[in-house]
XYZ file of C-alpha atoms in Angstrom:
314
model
C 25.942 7.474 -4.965
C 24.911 4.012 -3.832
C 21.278 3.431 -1.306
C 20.127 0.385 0.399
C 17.079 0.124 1.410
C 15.919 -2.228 4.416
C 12.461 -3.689 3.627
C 10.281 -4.680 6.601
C 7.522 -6.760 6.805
C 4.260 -7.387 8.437
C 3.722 -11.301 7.542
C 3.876 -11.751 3.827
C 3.687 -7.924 2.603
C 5.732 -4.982 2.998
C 5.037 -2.390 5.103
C 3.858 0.890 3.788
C 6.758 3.191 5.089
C 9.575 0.659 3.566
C 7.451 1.060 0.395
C 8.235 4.721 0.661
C 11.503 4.624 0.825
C 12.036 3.386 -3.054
C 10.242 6.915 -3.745
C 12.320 9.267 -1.522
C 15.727 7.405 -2.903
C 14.689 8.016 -6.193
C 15.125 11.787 -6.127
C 18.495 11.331 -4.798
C 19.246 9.880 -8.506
C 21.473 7.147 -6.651
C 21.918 3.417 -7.630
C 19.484 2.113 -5.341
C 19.089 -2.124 -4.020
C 16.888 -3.305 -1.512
C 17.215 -6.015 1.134
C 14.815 -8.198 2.062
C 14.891 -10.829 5.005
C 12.622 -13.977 5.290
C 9.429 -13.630 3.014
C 9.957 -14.105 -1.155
C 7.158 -12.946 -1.900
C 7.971 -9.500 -0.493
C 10.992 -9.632 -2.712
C 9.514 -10.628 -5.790
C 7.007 -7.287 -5.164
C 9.936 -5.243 -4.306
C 11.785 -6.185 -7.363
C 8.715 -5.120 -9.468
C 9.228 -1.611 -8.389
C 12.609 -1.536 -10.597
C 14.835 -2.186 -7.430
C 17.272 -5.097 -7.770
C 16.823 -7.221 -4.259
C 19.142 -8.964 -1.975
C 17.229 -11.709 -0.604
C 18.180 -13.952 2.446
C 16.420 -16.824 4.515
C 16.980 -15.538 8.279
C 15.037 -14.975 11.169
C 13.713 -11.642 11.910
C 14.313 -10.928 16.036
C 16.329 -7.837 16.400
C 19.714 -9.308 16.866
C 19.869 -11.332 13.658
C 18.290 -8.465 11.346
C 21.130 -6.287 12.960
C 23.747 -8.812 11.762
C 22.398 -9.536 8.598
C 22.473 -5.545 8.078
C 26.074 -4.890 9.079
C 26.602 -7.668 6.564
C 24.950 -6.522 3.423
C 26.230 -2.762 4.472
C 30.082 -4.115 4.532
C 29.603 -6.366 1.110
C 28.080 -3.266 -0.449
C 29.618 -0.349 0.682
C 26.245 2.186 0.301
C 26.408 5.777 0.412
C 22.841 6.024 2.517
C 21.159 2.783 4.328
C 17.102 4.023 4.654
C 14.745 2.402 7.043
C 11.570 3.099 7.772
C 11.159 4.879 11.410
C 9.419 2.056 13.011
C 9.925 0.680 16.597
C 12.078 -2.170 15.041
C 13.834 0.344 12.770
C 14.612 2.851 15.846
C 16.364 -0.588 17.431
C 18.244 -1.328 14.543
C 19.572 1.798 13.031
C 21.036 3.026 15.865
C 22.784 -0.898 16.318
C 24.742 -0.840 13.171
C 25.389 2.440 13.331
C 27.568 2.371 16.633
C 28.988 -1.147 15.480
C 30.202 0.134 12.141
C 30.779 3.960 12.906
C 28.738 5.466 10.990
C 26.224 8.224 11.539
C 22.572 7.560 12.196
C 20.059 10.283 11.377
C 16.352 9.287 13.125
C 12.661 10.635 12.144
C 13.473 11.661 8.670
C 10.677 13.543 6.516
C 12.291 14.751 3.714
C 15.917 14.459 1.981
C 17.700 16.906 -1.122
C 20.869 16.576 -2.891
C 23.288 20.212 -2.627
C 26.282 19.744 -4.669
C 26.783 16.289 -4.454
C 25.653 15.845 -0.800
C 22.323 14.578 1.129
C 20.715 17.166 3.505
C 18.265 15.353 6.194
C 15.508 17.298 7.337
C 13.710 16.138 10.630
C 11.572 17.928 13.495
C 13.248 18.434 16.679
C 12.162 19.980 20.282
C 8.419 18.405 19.526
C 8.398 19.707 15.852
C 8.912 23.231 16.658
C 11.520 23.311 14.645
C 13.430 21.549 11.708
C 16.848 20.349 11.469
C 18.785 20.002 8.307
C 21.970 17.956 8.741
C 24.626 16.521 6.399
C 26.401 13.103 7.090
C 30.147 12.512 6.671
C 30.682 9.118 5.096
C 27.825 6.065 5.188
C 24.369 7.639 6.796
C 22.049 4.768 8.444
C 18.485 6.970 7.973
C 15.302 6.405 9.213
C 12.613 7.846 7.625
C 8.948 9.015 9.275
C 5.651 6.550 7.036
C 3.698 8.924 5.222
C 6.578 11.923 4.525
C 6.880 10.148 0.458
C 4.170 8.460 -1.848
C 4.006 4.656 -2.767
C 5.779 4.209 -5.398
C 4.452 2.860 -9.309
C 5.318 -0.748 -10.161
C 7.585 -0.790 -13.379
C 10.340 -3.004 -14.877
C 11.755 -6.436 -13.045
C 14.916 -5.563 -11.414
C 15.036 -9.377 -10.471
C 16.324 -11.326 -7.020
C 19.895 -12.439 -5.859
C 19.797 -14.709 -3.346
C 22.149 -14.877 -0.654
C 23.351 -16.922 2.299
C 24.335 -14.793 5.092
C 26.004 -16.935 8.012
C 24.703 -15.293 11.807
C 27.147 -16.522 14.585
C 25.697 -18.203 17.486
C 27.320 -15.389 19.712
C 25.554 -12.726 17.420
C 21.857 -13.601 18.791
C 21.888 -12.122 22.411
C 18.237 -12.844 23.034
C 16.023 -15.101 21.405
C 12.001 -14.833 21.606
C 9.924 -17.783 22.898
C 6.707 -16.671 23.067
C 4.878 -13.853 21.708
C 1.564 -12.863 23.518
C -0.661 -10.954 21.167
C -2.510 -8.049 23.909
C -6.205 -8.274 22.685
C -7.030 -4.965 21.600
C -8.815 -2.489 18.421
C -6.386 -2.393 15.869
C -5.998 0.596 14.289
C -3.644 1.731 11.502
C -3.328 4.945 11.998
C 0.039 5.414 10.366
C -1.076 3.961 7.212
C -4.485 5.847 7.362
C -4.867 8.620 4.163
C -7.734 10.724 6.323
C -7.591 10.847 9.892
C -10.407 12.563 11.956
C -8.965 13.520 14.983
C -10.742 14.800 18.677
C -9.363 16.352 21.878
C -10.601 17.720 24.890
C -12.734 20.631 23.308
C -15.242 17.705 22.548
C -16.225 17.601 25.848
C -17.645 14.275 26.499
C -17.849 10.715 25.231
C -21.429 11.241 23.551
C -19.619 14.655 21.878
C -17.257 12.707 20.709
C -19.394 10.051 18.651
C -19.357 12.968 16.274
C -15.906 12.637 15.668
C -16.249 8.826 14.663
C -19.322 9.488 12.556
C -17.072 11.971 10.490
C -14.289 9.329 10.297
C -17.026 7.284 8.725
C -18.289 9.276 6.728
C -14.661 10.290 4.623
C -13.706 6.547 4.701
C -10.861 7.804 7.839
C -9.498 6.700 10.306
C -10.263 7.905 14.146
C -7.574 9.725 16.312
C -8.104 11.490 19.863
C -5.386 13.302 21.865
C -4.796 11.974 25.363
C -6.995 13.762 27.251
C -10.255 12.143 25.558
C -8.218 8.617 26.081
C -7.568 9.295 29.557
C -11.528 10.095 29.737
C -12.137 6.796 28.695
C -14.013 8.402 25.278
C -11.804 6.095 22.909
C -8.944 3.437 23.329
C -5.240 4.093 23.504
C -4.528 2.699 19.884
C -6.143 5.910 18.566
C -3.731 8.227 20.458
C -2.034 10.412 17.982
C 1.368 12.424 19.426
C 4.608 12.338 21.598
C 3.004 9.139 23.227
C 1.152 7.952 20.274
C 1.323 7.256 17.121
C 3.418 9.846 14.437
C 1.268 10.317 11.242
C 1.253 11.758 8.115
C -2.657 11.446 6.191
C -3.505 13.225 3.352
C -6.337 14.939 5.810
C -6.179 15.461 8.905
C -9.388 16.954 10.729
C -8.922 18.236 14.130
C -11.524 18.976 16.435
C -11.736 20.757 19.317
C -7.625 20.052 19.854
C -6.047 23.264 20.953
C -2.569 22.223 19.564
C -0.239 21.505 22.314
C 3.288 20.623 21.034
C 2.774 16.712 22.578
C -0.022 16.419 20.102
C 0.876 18.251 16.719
C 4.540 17.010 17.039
C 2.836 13.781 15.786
C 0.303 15.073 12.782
C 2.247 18.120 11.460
C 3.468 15.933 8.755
C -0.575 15.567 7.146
C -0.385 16.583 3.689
C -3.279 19.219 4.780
C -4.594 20.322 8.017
C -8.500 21.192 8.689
C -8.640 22.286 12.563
C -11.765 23.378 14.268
C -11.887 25.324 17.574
C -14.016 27.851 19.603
C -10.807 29.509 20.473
C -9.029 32.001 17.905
C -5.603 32.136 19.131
C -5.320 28.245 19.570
C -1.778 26.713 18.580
C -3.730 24.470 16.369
C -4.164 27.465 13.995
C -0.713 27.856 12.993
C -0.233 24.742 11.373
C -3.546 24.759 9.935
C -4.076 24.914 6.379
C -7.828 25.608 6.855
C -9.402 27.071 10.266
C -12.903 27.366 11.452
C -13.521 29.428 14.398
C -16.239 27.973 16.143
C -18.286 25.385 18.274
C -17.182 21.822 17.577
C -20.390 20.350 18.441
C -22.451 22.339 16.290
C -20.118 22.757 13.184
C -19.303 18.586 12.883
C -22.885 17.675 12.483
C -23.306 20.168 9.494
C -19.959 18.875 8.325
C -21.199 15.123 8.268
C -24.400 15.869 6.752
C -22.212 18.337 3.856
C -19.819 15.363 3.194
C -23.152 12.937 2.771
C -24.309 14.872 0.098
C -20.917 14.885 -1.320
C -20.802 11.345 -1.554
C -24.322 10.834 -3.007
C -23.851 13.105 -5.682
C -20.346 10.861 -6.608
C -22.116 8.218 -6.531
């Protein structure tokens, strides 16, 4: 069995997610390689993880990637092509996949081998449920940041360097500016703690407790929509359907009932803390620990709980 990975970037590092994806090929046991467009220093990391790279100087708009892809795909012939499931992933995958034939499985969180075949597992109908499917032939896969661990640096796999010719006719649109909006940025997808808050907080001063928590654990904040339509926080902290899909070690809900639109997006944390006044909240059921209560009276004796915590490490 034969995997190639796609490596994005973010300037002159890899993204987390395509980091990720040299740890959920690896208990696949297949020959893995890894392609990597534009930035060598990105390669020359990725090759210290043990994964021989493809290299190539290109540009990295949508239409070229896509054509350098289909490329590398048809030179190697790969059992499984794995992308991280990011918005230029989800433009991509689905691209080669309808030029080439092949099937395209989206939102991937986990992957086993059964008698010599790949079973995909990914949420579906808001993550109320979970699909398993099996792909005849060549699988383009995206896979969901945060569902596999970084992986360990270990031997140099080393670089091959190629030239990959893009046709004039391939490149359908071509970017001439780029306006950067001016807003918080927030990483939320990367984040390993995320303290979360939803309506139950009840207003904006409420839900400074939320963000002195966050603090507090060294997280990251996230608010449902309701607080964000409040005008409590800023849309980059939106975590759901309409957000941002996550997967922290932690993840610390307050006062978030647990509408599918919301936990369709975090019920991928590694472990679930949810606090609400209301017993038979949705949020419950996903929950790894619950606390029946008032928000705004069990938070502060969290943060102060978590400061002596830290003191005492330290």
């Amino acid at each position: 069995m034969k995997a190639l990975l796609f490596i994005e970037i973010d300037g002159e590092k890899a993204i987390g997610g395509s980091l990720e994806l040299i740890s959920a090929v690896k208990s696949l046991e297949a020959e893995v390689s890894a392609l990597v467009v534009k930035s060598k220093s990105v390669a020359d990391n990725i090759a210290t993880f043990g994964v021989p790279v493809v290299f190539t100087e290109a540009s990295t708009d949508c239409d070229t990637l896509t054509e350098v892809l289909s490329e590398t795909i048809k030179e190697q012939n790969p059992d499984i092509v794995l992308l991280s499931n990011t918005e230029l992933a989800k433009d991509i995958a689905p691209r080669v996949a309808g030029r080439m034939e092949l099937g395209c499985v989206s939102d991937v969180i986990s992957m086993s081998k059964t008698d010599g075949k790949v079973v995909y597992t990914r949420p579906a109908y808001g993550g109320t449920i979970l699909e398993h499917i099996e792909v005849e032939g060549t699988a383009i896969v995206t896979v969901r940041s945060g569902s596999f661990s970084k992986p360990e640096a270990s031997s140099n796999a080393g670089i091959t360097e190629k030239k990959i010719e893009i046709p004039a006719s391939a490149v359908k649109a071509k970017i001439i500016d780029t306006v950067k909006e001016i807003s918080e940025s927030v990483n939320l997808e990367e984040a390993q703690v995320i303290v979360s808050g939803g309506r139950g907080m009840g207003n904006a001063e409420n839900f400074k407790l939320v963000e002195k928590l966050a603090k507090v654990l060294g997280g990251v904040v996230g608010a449902t929509r309701p607080p964000i339509e409040e005008g409590w926080i800023s849309r980059a902290h939106q975590v759901g359907q309409s957000g941002k899909i996550v997967a922290p070690k932690l993840y610390i809900a307050c006062g978030i009932s647990g509408a599918t639109q919301h936990t369709s997006g975090m019920s991928g944390s590694s472990y679930i803390v949810a606090i609400n006044k209301d017993e038979e909240a949705p949020i419950f059921e996903i929950a790894d620990v619950g606390i029946v209560g008032n928000v705004t009276e069990i938070l502060p004796v969290m943060i102060e709980e978590m400061k002596k915590s830290k003191e005492k490490a330290e």
